XYZ file of C-alpha atoms in Angstrom:
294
model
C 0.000 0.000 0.000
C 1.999 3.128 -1.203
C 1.526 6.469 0.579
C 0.207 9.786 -0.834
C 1.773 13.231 -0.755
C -0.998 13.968 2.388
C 0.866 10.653 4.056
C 4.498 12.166 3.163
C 3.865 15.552 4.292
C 2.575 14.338 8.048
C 5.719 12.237 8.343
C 7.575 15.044 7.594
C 5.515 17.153 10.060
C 6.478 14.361 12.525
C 10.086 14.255 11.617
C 10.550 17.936 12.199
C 9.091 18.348 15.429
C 11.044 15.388 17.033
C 14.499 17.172 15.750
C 12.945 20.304 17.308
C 12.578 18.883 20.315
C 15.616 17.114 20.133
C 17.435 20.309 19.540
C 15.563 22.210 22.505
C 16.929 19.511 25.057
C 20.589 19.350 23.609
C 20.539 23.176 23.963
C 19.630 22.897 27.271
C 21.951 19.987 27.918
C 25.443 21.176 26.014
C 24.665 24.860 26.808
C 27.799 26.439 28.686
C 26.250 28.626 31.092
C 23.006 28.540 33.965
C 20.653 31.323 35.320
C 20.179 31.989 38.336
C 16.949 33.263 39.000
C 16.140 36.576 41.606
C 15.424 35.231 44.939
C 17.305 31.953 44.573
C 21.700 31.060 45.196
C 22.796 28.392 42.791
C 24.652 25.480 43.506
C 27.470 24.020 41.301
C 27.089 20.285 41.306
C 30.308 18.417 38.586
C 28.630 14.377 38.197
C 26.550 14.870 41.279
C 29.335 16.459 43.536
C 28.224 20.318 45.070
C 31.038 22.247 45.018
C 31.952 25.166 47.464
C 30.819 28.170 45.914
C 27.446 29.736 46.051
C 26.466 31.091 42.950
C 24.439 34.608 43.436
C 21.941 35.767 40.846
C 22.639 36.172 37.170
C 24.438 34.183 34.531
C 27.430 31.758 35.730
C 29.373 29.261 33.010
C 29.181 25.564 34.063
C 30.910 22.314 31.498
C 28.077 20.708 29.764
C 27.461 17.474 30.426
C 29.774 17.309 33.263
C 28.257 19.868 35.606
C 24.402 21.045 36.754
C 23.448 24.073 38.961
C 20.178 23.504 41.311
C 18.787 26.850 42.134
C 18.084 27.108 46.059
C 15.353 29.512 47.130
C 16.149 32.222 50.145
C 12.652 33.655 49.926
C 10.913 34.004 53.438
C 8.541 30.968 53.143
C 5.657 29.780 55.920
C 5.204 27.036 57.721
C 2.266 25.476 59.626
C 3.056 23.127 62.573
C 0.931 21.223 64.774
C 1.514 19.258 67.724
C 0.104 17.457 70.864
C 2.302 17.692 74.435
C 1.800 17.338 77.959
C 1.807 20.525 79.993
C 3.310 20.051 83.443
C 0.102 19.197 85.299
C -0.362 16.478 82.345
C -2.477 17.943 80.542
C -3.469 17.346 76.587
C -2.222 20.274 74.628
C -2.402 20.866 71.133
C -0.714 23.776 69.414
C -0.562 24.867 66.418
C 2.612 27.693 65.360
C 3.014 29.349 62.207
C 6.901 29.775 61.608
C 8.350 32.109 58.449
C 11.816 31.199 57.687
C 14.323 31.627 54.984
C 17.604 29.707 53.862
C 20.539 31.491 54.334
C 21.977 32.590 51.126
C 25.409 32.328 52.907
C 24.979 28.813 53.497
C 23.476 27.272 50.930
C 26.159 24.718 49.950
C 25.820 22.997 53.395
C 21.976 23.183 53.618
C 22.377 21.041 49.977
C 25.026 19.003 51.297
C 23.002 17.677 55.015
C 19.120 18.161 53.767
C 19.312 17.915 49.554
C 17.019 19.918 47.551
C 14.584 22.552 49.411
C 11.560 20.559 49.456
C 12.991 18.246 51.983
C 13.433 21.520 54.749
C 10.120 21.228 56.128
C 9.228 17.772 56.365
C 12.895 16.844 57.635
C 13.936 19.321 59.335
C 11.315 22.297 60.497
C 8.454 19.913 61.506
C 10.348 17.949 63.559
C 12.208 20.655 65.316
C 8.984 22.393 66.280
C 7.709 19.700 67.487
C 10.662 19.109 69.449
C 10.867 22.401 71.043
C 6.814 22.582 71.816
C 7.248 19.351 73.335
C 10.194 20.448 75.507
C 8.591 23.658 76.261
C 5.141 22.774 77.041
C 6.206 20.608 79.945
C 7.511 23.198 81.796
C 4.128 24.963 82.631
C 0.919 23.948 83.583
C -1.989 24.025 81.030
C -3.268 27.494 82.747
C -0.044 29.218 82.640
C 0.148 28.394 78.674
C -2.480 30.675 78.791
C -1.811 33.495 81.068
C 2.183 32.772 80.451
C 1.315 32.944 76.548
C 3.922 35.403 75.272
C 6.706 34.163 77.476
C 5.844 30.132 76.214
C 6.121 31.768 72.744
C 9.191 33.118 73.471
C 10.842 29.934 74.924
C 9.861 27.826 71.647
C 11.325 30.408 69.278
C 14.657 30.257 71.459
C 14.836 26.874 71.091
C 13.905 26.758 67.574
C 15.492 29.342 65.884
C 18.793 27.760 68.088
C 18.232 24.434 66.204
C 17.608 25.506 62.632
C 20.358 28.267 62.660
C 22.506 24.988 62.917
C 21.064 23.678 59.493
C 21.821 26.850 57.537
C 17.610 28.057 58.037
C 17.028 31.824 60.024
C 13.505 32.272 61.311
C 11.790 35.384 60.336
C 9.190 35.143 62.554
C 7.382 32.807 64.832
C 3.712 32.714 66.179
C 1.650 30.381 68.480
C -1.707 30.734 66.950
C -4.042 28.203 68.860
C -4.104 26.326 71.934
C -6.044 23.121 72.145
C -7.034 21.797 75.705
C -9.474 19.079 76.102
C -13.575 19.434 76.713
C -13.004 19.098 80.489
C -10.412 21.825 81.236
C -12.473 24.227 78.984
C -14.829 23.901 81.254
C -13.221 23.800 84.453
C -11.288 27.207 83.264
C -14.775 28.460 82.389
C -15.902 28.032 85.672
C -13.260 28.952 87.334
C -13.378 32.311 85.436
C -16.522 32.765 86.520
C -15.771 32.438 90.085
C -12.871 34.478 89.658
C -15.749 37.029 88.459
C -17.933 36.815 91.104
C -15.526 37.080 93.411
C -14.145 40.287 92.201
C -17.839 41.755 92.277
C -18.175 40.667 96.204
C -14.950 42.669 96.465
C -16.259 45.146 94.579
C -19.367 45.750 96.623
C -17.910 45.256 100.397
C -15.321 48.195 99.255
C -18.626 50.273 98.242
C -20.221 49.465 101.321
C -17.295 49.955 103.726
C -16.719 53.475 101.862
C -20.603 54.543 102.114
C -20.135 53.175 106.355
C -17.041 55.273 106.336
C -18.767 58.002 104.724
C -22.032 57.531 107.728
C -19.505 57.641 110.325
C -17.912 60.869 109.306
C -20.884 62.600 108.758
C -21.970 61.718 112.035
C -18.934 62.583 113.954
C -19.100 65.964 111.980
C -22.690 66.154 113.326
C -21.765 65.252 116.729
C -18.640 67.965 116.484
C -21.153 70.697 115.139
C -23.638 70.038 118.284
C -20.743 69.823 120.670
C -18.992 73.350 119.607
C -22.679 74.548 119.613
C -23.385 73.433 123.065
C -19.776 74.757 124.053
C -20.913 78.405 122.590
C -23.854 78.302 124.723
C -22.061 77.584 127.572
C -19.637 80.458 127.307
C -22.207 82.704 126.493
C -24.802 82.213 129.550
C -21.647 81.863 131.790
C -20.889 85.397 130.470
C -23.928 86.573 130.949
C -24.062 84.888 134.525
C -21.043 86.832 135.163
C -22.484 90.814 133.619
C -25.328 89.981 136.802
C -23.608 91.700 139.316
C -25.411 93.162 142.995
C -25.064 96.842 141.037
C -27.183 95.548 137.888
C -30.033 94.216 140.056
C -30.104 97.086 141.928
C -30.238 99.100 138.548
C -32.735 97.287 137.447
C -34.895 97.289 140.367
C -34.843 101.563 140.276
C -35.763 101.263 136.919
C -39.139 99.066 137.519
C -39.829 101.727 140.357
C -38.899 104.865 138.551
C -41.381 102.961 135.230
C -43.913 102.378 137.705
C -43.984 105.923 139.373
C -43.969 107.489 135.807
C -47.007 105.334 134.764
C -49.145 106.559 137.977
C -51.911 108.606 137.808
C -52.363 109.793 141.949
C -54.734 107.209 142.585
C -54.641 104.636 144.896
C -55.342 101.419 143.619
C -58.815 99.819 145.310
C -57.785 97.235 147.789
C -61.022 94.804 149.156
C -60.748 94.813 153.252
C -60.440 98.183 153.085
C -56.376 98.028 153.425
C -54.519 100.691 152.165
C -51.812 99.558 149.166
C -48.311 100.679 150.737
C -45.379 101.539 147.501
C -41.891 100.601 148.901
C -40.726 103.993 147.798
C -38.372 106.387 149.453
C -37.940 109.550 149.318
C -35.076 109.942 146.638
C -36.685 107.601 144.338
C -39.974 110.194 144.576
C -37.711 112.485 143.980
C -36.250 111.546 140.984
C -39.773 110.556 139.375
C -41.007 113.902 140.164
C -37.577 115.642 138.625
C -38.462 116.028 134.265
């Protein structure tokens, strides 16, 4: 069965692209040189072997067929981490950290050397170091103090983390504790202890308002008390001076005066007495006198 110019013209279609392709991967393969992308260090590897020299960003010659480069990433990247521990009082605790890290650039040779490429960081390295450190960490409080303690048990992990990693060639950026797990029964025996915690602070609360408003009773009684006292102090000093203006003289003075009042007011006449008595006036002569004197 021979072949028509259609059947011709696909096979040379077909012959084409496979020497295109075949061309595209021997350029790739023989070229002399590698790029380096932005935000990545380069590592020389001749038959497998890294050699010592991080390559920085741009265009560095390598031997075809004899050497590779693998491109390292030093970009901050995130990491999630969770983990179950026993606090102190042996308690369940979950907690889940969120960790940003980056390779150092400096060190990127030995970070390809102990871990390999970059996707192996996190699974053989970061995870289990967390883990390590939350571990260590959360045993030395008890499941409340993870929670009142929070910033200083964040603290504590970091140390011991970012110690750990910076031994592997990886710097942590950043490093937070996000979530804290406890189980269904210590939820609610913190709830309830919150609550009593609550109450108790309103008791103390209201015996503070109470002793004040007692306080404020008893002062405004002893002021009261005070007041009548001074006023019961001024009326003693002022009869006792008035006890002492009474003198033998005033009475005297004031007897004239009735007299002298009552002689002024007569009229001559007797006043009738029944029993036929005559009405004697204790006057004597100088007092007559000095009504009768204008």
């Amino acid at each position: 069965m021979g072949t028509g110019p259609s059947g011709r013209a696909g096979a040379r279609l077909v012959k084409w692209v496979v020497i295109a392709l075949v061309a595209i991967v021997a350029l790739f393969v023989f070229l002399p040189f590698a790029v380096v992308p932005n935000g990545h260090r380069g590592v020389r590897l001749t038959f497998g072997s890294a050699s010592d020299e991080v390559l920085t960003e741009g265009l560095h010659w390598r031997t075809p067929l004899m050497q590779t480069v693998y491109k390292m990433p030093v970009l901050i990247e995130r990491s999630e981490t969770e983990s179950e521990a026993a606090s102190r009082d042996l308690q369940r605790v979950r907690t889940q950290v969120v960790l940003n890290y980056h390779v150092d650039p400096k060190q990127v040779v030995r970070v390809y050397r102990t871990i390999g490429e970059f996707d192996n960081i996190e699974p053989r390295i970061i995870d289990p170091t967390v883990q390590e450190a939350m571990k260590a960490v959360t045993a030395l409080f008890t499941a409340e103090e993870l929670v009142t303690k929070r910033p200083e048990v964040s603290d504590r992990i970091r140390f011991a983390v970012n110690n750990r990693l910076q031994r592997h060639g990886i710097i942590v950026d950043e490093f937070a504790i996000t979530n804290f797990k406890f189980s269904e029964s210590f939820d609610a025996a913190i709830e309830a202890k919150t609550v009593a915690e609550q109450q108790k602070l309103k008791a103390e609360r209201d015996l503070a308002r109470i002793q004040v408003e007692a306080e404020q009773k008893v002062a405004e009684a002893r002021g009261l008390a005070e007041s009548q006292k001074l006023n019961a102090e001024a009326q003693a000093v002022a009869l006792q001076a008035q006890r002492a203006a009474v003198t033998p003289e005033l009475i005297e003075l004031r007897r004239v005066e009735a007299q002298l009042e009552a002689i002024k007011r007569w009229d001559g006449h007797l006043p009738t007495v029944s029993g036929g008595a005559t009405p004697l006036l204790n006057l004597d002569a100088e007092t007559l006198q000095r009504g009768r004197t204008p």
